[in-house]
Amino acid sequence: MSMMNSTRSYAEGRARLASFLAALAFFLSAVEYMLPRPVPFMRLGLANLPILLAVDLLPFGSYITLVFVKVLGMSILSGSLFSYVALFSLAGSLASALVMRGLRFVATERRVSYVGLCVAGALASNLAQVALARVFVFGASARYMLPAFLGLGLISGLVLGAFAELFALNSAWLRQAKEDARG
Amino acid sequence: MDRAQRRERWEGLFPAGRLALTGALLSLVLLFQPSLEGRAVILAAALTAAWLSGRKLSPLLTLLVMAGIVGANLLVPLGRKLASWGPLVITEIALYEGLTKAVTFEALVFISKACLGPNLRLPGPFGAFFASALRTYERILAYKGKIGARSFIADIDAALVAVYGEKLDTMIGEPMDSRSAPASLRGNGYLIATTLLGLASLFIGR
């Protein structure tokens, strides 16, 4: 009985952590909205930080649920759910999340840092979005955008990855969350 | 009437769930609309509705995005040559495709802006998870004023530690439905009429 209770409270803890990370993504998205952009349409992708941290915190099911809730929540809050913007966001987030998770599956924290995960995720996200842009918006001209998009993805991946490293080094909350995730 | 007042009136008139359902139906109507003219009419209606809903709109960004989509489609010439402008050749099919995609893109954005808001509640376990995330978001948001640029990481971390430590399963009640019965009836009537008009537009000009 106590084992069942402990399993349930462990699962509840994971669900609570996943919903907390989703809330953090909404919040960071709101923060990013207020920051000036160096280039129009270029976003740092601060809202992806919780997905990046979740690679080491959540089991696969909760991780993917987090991605869907992040996209859905941000689309509802920004009022873009029925537009191509939400579709692009879903494709980019899913591609990025799966690549980061796959990379972590084959390489431990010592071998690949948050910077490496983030750069791989950003490139996967931008590739997926350019592929969708080719189908829905730009047609064959999308190939001209690819180098610029990959370049921006590389820069934003490096910056966000470095920010994540710094955050992970200094965050008392993340230490607590990691302890909770280990059960 | 300013933007906040328009938003309050809009939210008072339409139930969030039915408004979202209408938005989903209108998006489908738009995507199945065969003519560019029909899509342009829906764009104009959606733009008006988004303005009435009190959402923040940026006409300059809208024009830039539409010009970008049309311009990108013109890069690959397709169809009869209409004109040329320096190295850019404007061709008939490429222009039509570009305009159709630009109008569709922006119309979907405005339909979403008009029909979606943070009051929307989703059903089922996924909806419960989503609602829990939104409640936590509101709690973190309360710390927004305490986050400074110079101590960004430390400030965010302090907010996260504080909210993570709270008992998160305390339910915040569902928002009260403040719409009066006549306003609710009127709102439902508008939504049904809009959906029927949208569906009827699919058969016009066939």
Coordinates of C-alpha atoms in Angstrom, one line a residue:
Chain A
M1 CA 0.0 0.0 0.0
S2 CA 2.8 2.4 1.0
M3 CA 4.6 1.4 -2.2
M4 CA 1.5 2.3 -4.3
N5 CA 1.2 5.6 -2.4
S6 CA 4.9 6.4 -3.0
T7 CA 4.6 5.5 -6.7
R8 CA 1.5 7.8 -7.0
S9 CA 3.1 10.7 -5.2
Y10 CA 6.2 10.2 -7.4
A11 CA 4.0 10.4 -10.6
E12 CA 2.2 13.4 -9.1
G13 CA 5.5 15.1 -8.5
R14 CA 6.6 14.6 -12.1
A15 CA 3.2 15.9 -13.3
R16 CA 3.6 18.9 -11.0
L17 CA 7.1 19.6 -12.3
A18 CA 6.0 19.3 -15.9
S19 CA 3.1 21.8 -15.4
F20 CA 5.6 24.1 -13.5
L21 CA 8.0 23.9 -16.5
A22 CA 5.1 24.7 -18.9
A23 CA 4.2 27.8 -16.7
L24 CA 7.9 28.8 -16.8
A25 CA 7.8 28.6 -20.6
F26 CA 4.7 30.9 -20.8
F27 CA 6.4 33.3 -18.4
L28 CA 9.7 33.4 -20.4
S29 CA 7.7 33.9 -23.6
A30 CA 6.1 37.0 -22.0
V31 CA 9.5 38.2 -20.8
E32 CA 10.9 37.7 -24.3
Y33 CA 8.0 39.7 -25.8
M34 CA 9.3 42.7 -23.9
L35 CA 12.9 42.4 -25.0
P36 CA 14.1 44.3 -28.1
R37 CA 14.9 42.2 -31.1
P38 CA 18.3 42.7 -32.8
V39 CA 16.8 41.5 -36.2
P40 CA 13.1 41.5 -37.0
F41 CA 11.5 38.0 -36.7
M42 CA 14.6 36.8 -34.8
R43 CA 13.8 35.4 -31.4
L44 CA 16.2 34.1 -28.8
G45 CA 13.7 31.4 -27.9
L46 CA 13.8 31.9 -24.1
A47 CA 10.6 29.9 -23.8
N48 CA 12.5 26.9 -25.0
L49 CA 14.7 26.9 -21.8
P50 CA 12.2 24.7 -19.8
I51 CA 12.2 22.2 -22.7
L52 CA 16.0 22.1 -22.6
L53 CA 16.1 21.7 -18.8
A54 CA 13.3 19.1 -19.0
V55 CA 15.6 16.8 -21.1
D56 CA 17.3 15.8 -17.8
L57 CA 14.2 16.1 -15.5
L58 CA 11.2 14.4 -17.1
P59 CA 10.4 10.9 -18.5
F60 CA 9.6 10.9 -22.2
G61 CA 5.8 11.0 -21.9
S62 CA 5.7 14.0 -19.6
Y63 CA 8.4 15.6 -21.8
I64 CA 6.3 15.4 -24.9
T65 CA 3.2 16.5 -23.0
L66 CA 5.2 19.6 -21.9
V67 CA 6.0 20.4 -25.5
F68 CA 2.4 20.2 -26.6
V69 CA 1.2 22.3 -23.6
K70 CA 3.9 24.9 -24.2
V71 CA 2.9 25.3 -27.9
L72 CA -0.9 25.2 -27.1
G73 CA -0.6 27.7 -24.2
M74 CA 1.6 30.1 -26.0
S75 CA -0.7 29.9 -29.1
I76 CA -3.8 30.6 -26.9
L77 CA -2.1 33.4 -24.9
S78 CA -0.8 35.1 -28.1
G79 CA -3.9 34.3 -30.1
S80 CA -2.3 32.4 -32.9
L81 CA -3.7 28.9 -32.4
F82 CA -5.7 28.7 -35.7
S83 CA -2.9 30.2 -37.8
Y84 CA 0.2 28.8 -39.5
V85 CA 2.2 30.4 -36.7
A86 CA 1.0 27.7 -34.3
L87 CA 1.7 24.9 -36.8
F88 CA 5.3 26.3 -37.3
S89 CA 5.7 26.5 -33.6
L90 CA 4.5 22.9 -33.1
A91 CA 6.8 21.6 -35.8
G92 CA 9.8 23.5 -34.6
S93 CA 9.3 22.7 -30.9
L94 CA 8.7 19.0 -31.6
A95 CA 11.7 18.6 -33.9
S96 CA 13.9 20.5 -31.5
A97 CA 12.6 18.5 -28.5
L98 CA 13.0 15.1 -30.2
V99 CA 16.6 15.9 -31.4
M100 CA 17.7 17.2 -27.9
R101 CA 16.1 14.1 -26.3
G102 CA 17.7 11.8 -28.8
L103 CA 21.1 13.5 -28.3
R104 CA 20.9 13.1 -24.6
F105 CA 19.9 9.4 -25.0
V106 CA 23.2 8.7 -26.8
A107 CA 25.4 11.2 -24.8
T108 CA 25.5 12.0 -21.1
E109 CA 25.7 15.4 -19.5
R110 CA 29.5 15.2 -19.4
R111 CA 29.7 14.6 -23.2
V112 CA 27.1 17.1 -24.5
S113 CA 26.5 20.3 -22.6
Y114 CA 23.3 22.5 -22.7
V115 CA 25.1 24.5 -25.4
G116 CA 25.5 21.4 -27.7
L117 CA 21.9 20.3 -27.0
C118 CA 20.5 23.8 -27.7
V119 CA 22.4 24.3 -31.0
A120 CA 21.3 20.9 -32.3
G121 CA 17.7 21.7 -31.2
A122 CA 17.7 25.2 -32.7
L123 CA 19.0 23.9 -36.1
A124 CA 16.4 21.1 -36.1
S125 CA 13.6 23.6 -35.2
N126 CA 14.6 26.0 -38.0
L127 CA 15.0 23.1 -40.6
A128 CA 11.5 21.9 -39.7
Q129 CA 10.0 25.4 -40.0
V130 CA 11.7 26.1 -43.3
A131 CA 10.3 22.8 -44.6
L132 CA 6.8 23.8 -43.6
A133 CA 7.3 27.3 -45.0
R134 CA 8.1 25.7 -48.3
V135 CA 4.8 23.9 -48.3
F136 CA 2.5 26.6 -46.9
V137 CA 3.9 30.0 -47.5
F138 CA 7.0 30.6 -49.6
G139 CA 7.0 27.7 -52.1
A140 CA 10.3 26.9 -53.8
S141 CA 11.8 30.2 -52.7
A142 CA 12.1 28.8 -49.2
R143 CA 15.5 27.5 -50.2
Y144 CA 16.9 31.0 -50.4
M145 CA 16.0 31.5 -46.7
L146 CA 17.7 28.3 -45.5
P147 CA 21.2 29.7 -45.0
A148 CA 20.0 32.8 -43.1
F149 CA 17.7 30.7 -41.0
L150 CA 20.4 28.1 -40.1
G151 CA 22.8 31.0 -39.3
L152 CA 20.2 32.6 -37.0
G153 CA 19.5 29.2 -35.4
L154 CA 23.2 28.7 -34.7
I155 CA 23.5 32.1 -33.0
S156 CA 20.3 31.8 -31.0
G157 CA 21.2 28.2 -30.0
L158 CA 24.7 29.3 -28.8
V159 CA 23.3 32.2 -26.8
L160 CA 20.4 30.3 -25.2
G161 CA 22.7 27.3 -24.5
A162 CA 25.2 29.6 -22.8
F163 CA 22.3 31.2 -20.8
A164 CA 21.1 27.7 -19.8
E165 CA 24.6 26.7 -18.6
L166 CA 24.8 29.9 -16.5
F167 CA 21.3 29.4 -15.1
A168 CA 22.0 25.7 -14.3
L169 CA 25.2 26.7 -12.4
N170 CA 23.4 29.3 -10.3
S171 CA 19.8 28.1 -9.8
A172 CA 18.7 26.9 -6.4
W173 CA 15.3 26.0 -8.0
L174 CA 16.9 23.7 -10.6
R175 CA 18.9 21.9 -7.9
Q176 CA 15.6 21.3 -6.0
A177 CA 13.8 20.2 -9.1
K178 CA 16.5 17.7 -10.0
E179 CA 16.3 16.2 -6.5
D180 CA 12.5 16.0 -6.9
A181 CA 12.9 14.4 -10.3
R182 CA 15.2 11.7 -9.0
G183 CA 12.4 10.9 -6.4
Chain B
M1 CA -13.8 53.3 -26.6
D2 CA -10.1 52.3 -25.9
R3 CA -8.6 48.8 -26.4
A4 CA -9.2 47.6 -22.8
Q5 CA -12.9 48.6 -23.0
R6 CA -13.3 46.9 -26.4
R7 CA -11.7 43.7 -24.9
E8 CA -14.0 43.8 -21.8
R9 CA -17.1 44.2 -24.0
W10 CA -16.0 41.4 -26.4
E11 CA -15.3 39.0 -23.5
G12 CA -18.6 40.0 -21.9
L13 CA -20.5 39.2 -25.1
F14 CA -19.0 35.9 -26.2
P15 CA -18.5 32.7 -24.2
A16 CA -14.8 31.7 -24.6
G17 CA -15.4 28.1 -25.6
R18 CA -18.0 28.8 -28.3
L19 CA -15.9 31.7 -29.6
A20 CA -12.9 29.3 -30.0
L21 CA -15.2 26.7 -31.7
T22 CA -16.4 29.4 -34.1
G23 CA -12.8 30.4 -34.8
A24 CA -11.9 26.8 -35.6
L25 CA -14.9 26.5 -38.0
L26 CA -14.1 29.9 -39.7
S27 CA -10.4 28.8 -40.1
L28 CA -11.6 25.7 -42.0
V29 CA -14.0 27.8 -44.1
L30 CA -11.1 30.0 -45.0
L31 CA -8.8 27.1 -46.0
F32 CA -11.5 25.6 -48.2
Q33 CA -12.5 29.0 -49.7
P34 CA -11.6 28.6 -53.4
S35 CA -11.3 32.2 -54.5
L36 CA -8.8 34.9 -53.6
E37 CA -11.6 37.5 -53.4
G38 CA -13.5 35.3 -50.9
R39 CA -10.4 35.0 -48.8
A40 CA -9.8 38.7 -48.9
V41 CA -13.4 39.4 -47.6
I42 CA -12.7 37.0 -44.7
L43 CA -9.4 38.8 -44.0
A44 CA -11.2 42.1 -43.8
A45 CA -13.9 40.7 -41.5
A46 CA -11.4 38.9 -39.3
L47 CA -9.3 42.1 -39.1
T48 CA -12.4 44.1 -38.0
A49 CA -13.3 41.3 -35.4
A50 CA -9.7 41.3 -34.1
W51 CA -9.9 45.1 -33.7
L52 CA -13.3 44.9 -31.9
S53 CA -11.9 42.2 -29.6
G54 CA -9.4 44.6 -28.2
R55 CA -6.3 42.6 -29.2
K56 CA -3.1 44.4 -29.9
L57 CA -2.6 44.7 -33.7
S58 CA 0.3 46.0 -35.8
P59 CA -0.7 47.2 -39.3
L60 CA 3.0 47.8 -40.2
L61 CA 4.0 44.2 -39.3
T62 CA 1.0 42.8 -41.1
L63 CA 1.9 44.7 -44.3
L64 CA 5.6 43.7 -44.0
V65 CA 4.7 40.0 -43.5
M66 CA 2.3 40.1 -46.5
A67 CA 4.9 41.9 -48.7
G68 CA 7.5 39.3 -47.6
I69 CA 5.3 36.4 -48.6
V70 CA 4.4 37.9 -52.0
G71 CA 8.0 38.9 -52.6
A72 CA 9.3 35.4 -51.8
N73 CA 6.8 33.8 -54.1
L74 CA 7.8 36.1 -56.9
L75 CA 11.4 34.9 -56.7
V76 CA 10.5 31.8 -58.7
P77 CA 8.8 33.0 -61.9
L78 CA 5.6 31.1 -62.8
G79 CA 3.1 31.9 -65.6
R80 CA 2.7 34.9 -67.9
K81 CA 5.1 37.8 -67.4
L82 CA 3.2 40.9 -66.2
A83 CA 6.1 43.3 -65.5
S84 CA 9.7 43.4 -64.5
W85 CA 11.3 45.6 -61.8
G86 CA 15.1 45.4 -62.0
P87 CA 16.1 41.7 -61.6
L88 CA 12.6 40.9 -60.3
V89 CA 10.2 39.5 -62.9
I90 CA 6.5 39.6 -61.8
T91 CA 4.7 36.6 -63.2
E92 CA 0.9 36.0 -63.1
I93 CA 0.7 32.7 -61.3
A94 CA 3.5 33.5 -58.8
L95 CA 1.8 36.8 -57.9
Y96 CA -1.6 35.1 -57.5
E97 CA -0.1 32.3 -55.4
G98 CA 1.8 34.8 -53.3
L99 CA -1.3 37.0 -52.7
T100 CA -3.4 33.9 -51.8
K101 CA -0.8 32.7 -49.3
A102 CA -0.3 36.1 -47.8
V103 CA -4.1 36.8 -47.4
T104 CA -4.6 33.3 -45.9
F105 CA -1.7 33.6 -43.5
E106 CA -2.9 37.0 -42.1
A107 CA -6.6 36.0 -42.1
L108 CA -5.8 33.0 -39.9
V109 CA -3.8 35.2 -37.6
F110 CA -6.7 37.6 -37.2
I111 CA -9.3 34.9 -36.7
S112 CA -7.1 33.4 -33.9
K113 CA -6.6 36.8 -32.3
A114 CA -10.4 37.5 -32.4
C115 CA -11.5 34.0 -31.2
L116 CA -8.9 33.0 -28.6
G117 CA -8.1 34.4 -25.1
P118 CA -6.7 33.3 -21.8
N119 CA -10.2 32.6 -20.5
L120 CA -10.5 29.5 -22.6
R121 CA -10.7 26.2 -20.6
L122 CA -10.0 22.9 -22.2
P123 CA -11.7 19.6 -21.2
G124 CA -10.2 16.3 -20.0
P125 CA -6.9 15.4 -18.3
F126 CA -4.9 17.4 -20.8
G127 CA -7.1 20.4 -20.0
A128 CA -6.6 20.0 -16.3
F129 CA -2.8 19.8 -16.8
F130 CA -3.1 22.9 -19.0
A131 CA -5.2 24.8 -16.4
S132 CA -2.7 23.9 -13.7
A133 CA 0.2 25.3 -15.8
L134 CA -1.9 28.5 -16.4
R135 CA -2.5 28.9 -12.6
T136 CA 1.2 28.6 -11.9
Y137 CA 2.0 31.0 -14.7
E138 CA -0.3 33.6 -13.1
R139 CA 1.6 33.1 -9.8
I140 CA 5.0 33.5 -11.5
L141 CA 3.7 36.5 -13.3
A142 CA 3.1 38.2 -10.0
Y143 CA 6.9 38.4 -9.6
K144 CA 7.4 40.2 -13.0
G145 CA 8.0 43.6 -11.4
K146 CA 10.8 42.1 -9.2
I147 CA 12.9 40.9 -12.2
G148 CA 15.6 43.3 -13.3
A149 CA 17.9 43.2 -16.3
R150 CA 21.1 43.3 -14.2
S151 CA 20.2 40.4 -11.8
F152 CA 18.0 38.6 -14.3
I153 CA 19.0 35.0 -13.4
A154 CA 19.0 35.6 -9.7
D155 CA 15.7 37.3 -9.8
I156 CA 14.0 34.6 -11.9
D157 CA 15.5 31.9 -9.7
A158 CA 14.1 33.6 -6.6
A159 CA 10.7 33.8 -8.1
L160 CA 10.8 30.1 -9.2
V161 CA 11.9 29.0 -5.7
A162 CA 9.1 31.0 -4.1
V163 CA 6.3 29.7 -6.4
Y164 CA 7.7 26.1 -6.5
G165 CA 7.5 26.0 -2.7
E166 CA 3.9 27.0 -2.7
K167 CA 1.1 24.4 -2.4
L168 CA 0.2 24.3 -6.1
D169 CA -2.9 22.2 -5.8
T170 CA -4.9 25.0 -4.3
M171 CA -7.6 25.4 -6.9
I172 CA -8.5 28.8 -8.1
G173 CA -12.1 28.9 -9.0
E174 CA -13.2 29.1 -12.6
P175 CA -13.9 32.6 -13.6
M176 CA -17.4 33.7 -13.0
D177 CA -19.6 34.1 -16.1
S178 CA -20.4 37.8 -15.8
R179 CA -22.5 37.9 -19.0
S180 CA -26.1 38.8 -18.6
A181 CA -28.7 36.5 -20.2
P182 CA -29.6 38.9 -23.1
A183 CA -25.8 39.5 -23.8
S184 CA -25.2 35.8 -23.8
L185 CA -28.1 35.2 -26.2
R186 CA -27.0 38.0 -28.4
G187 CA -23.4 36.7 -28.4
N188 CA -24.5 33.1 -29.3
G189 CA -26.7 34.5 -32.0
Y190 CA -23.8 36.5 -33.5
L191 CA -21.6 33.4 -33.4
I192 CA -24.2 31.2 -35.2
A193 CA -24.9 33.8 -37.8
T194 CA -21.1 34.3 -38.5
T195 CA -20.6 30.5 -38.8
L196 CA -23.6 30.2 -41.2
L197 CA -22.3 33.1 -43.3
G198 CA -18.9 31.6 -43.5
L199 CA -20.3 28.2 -44.6
A200 CA -22.5 29.9 -47.2
S201 CA -19.5 31.8 -48.6
L202 CA -18.1 28.4 -49.7
F203 CA -20.9 28.0 -52.2
I204 CA -21.0 31.6 -53.6
G205 CA -19.4 31.8 -57.1
R206 CA -19.4 28.1 -57.8

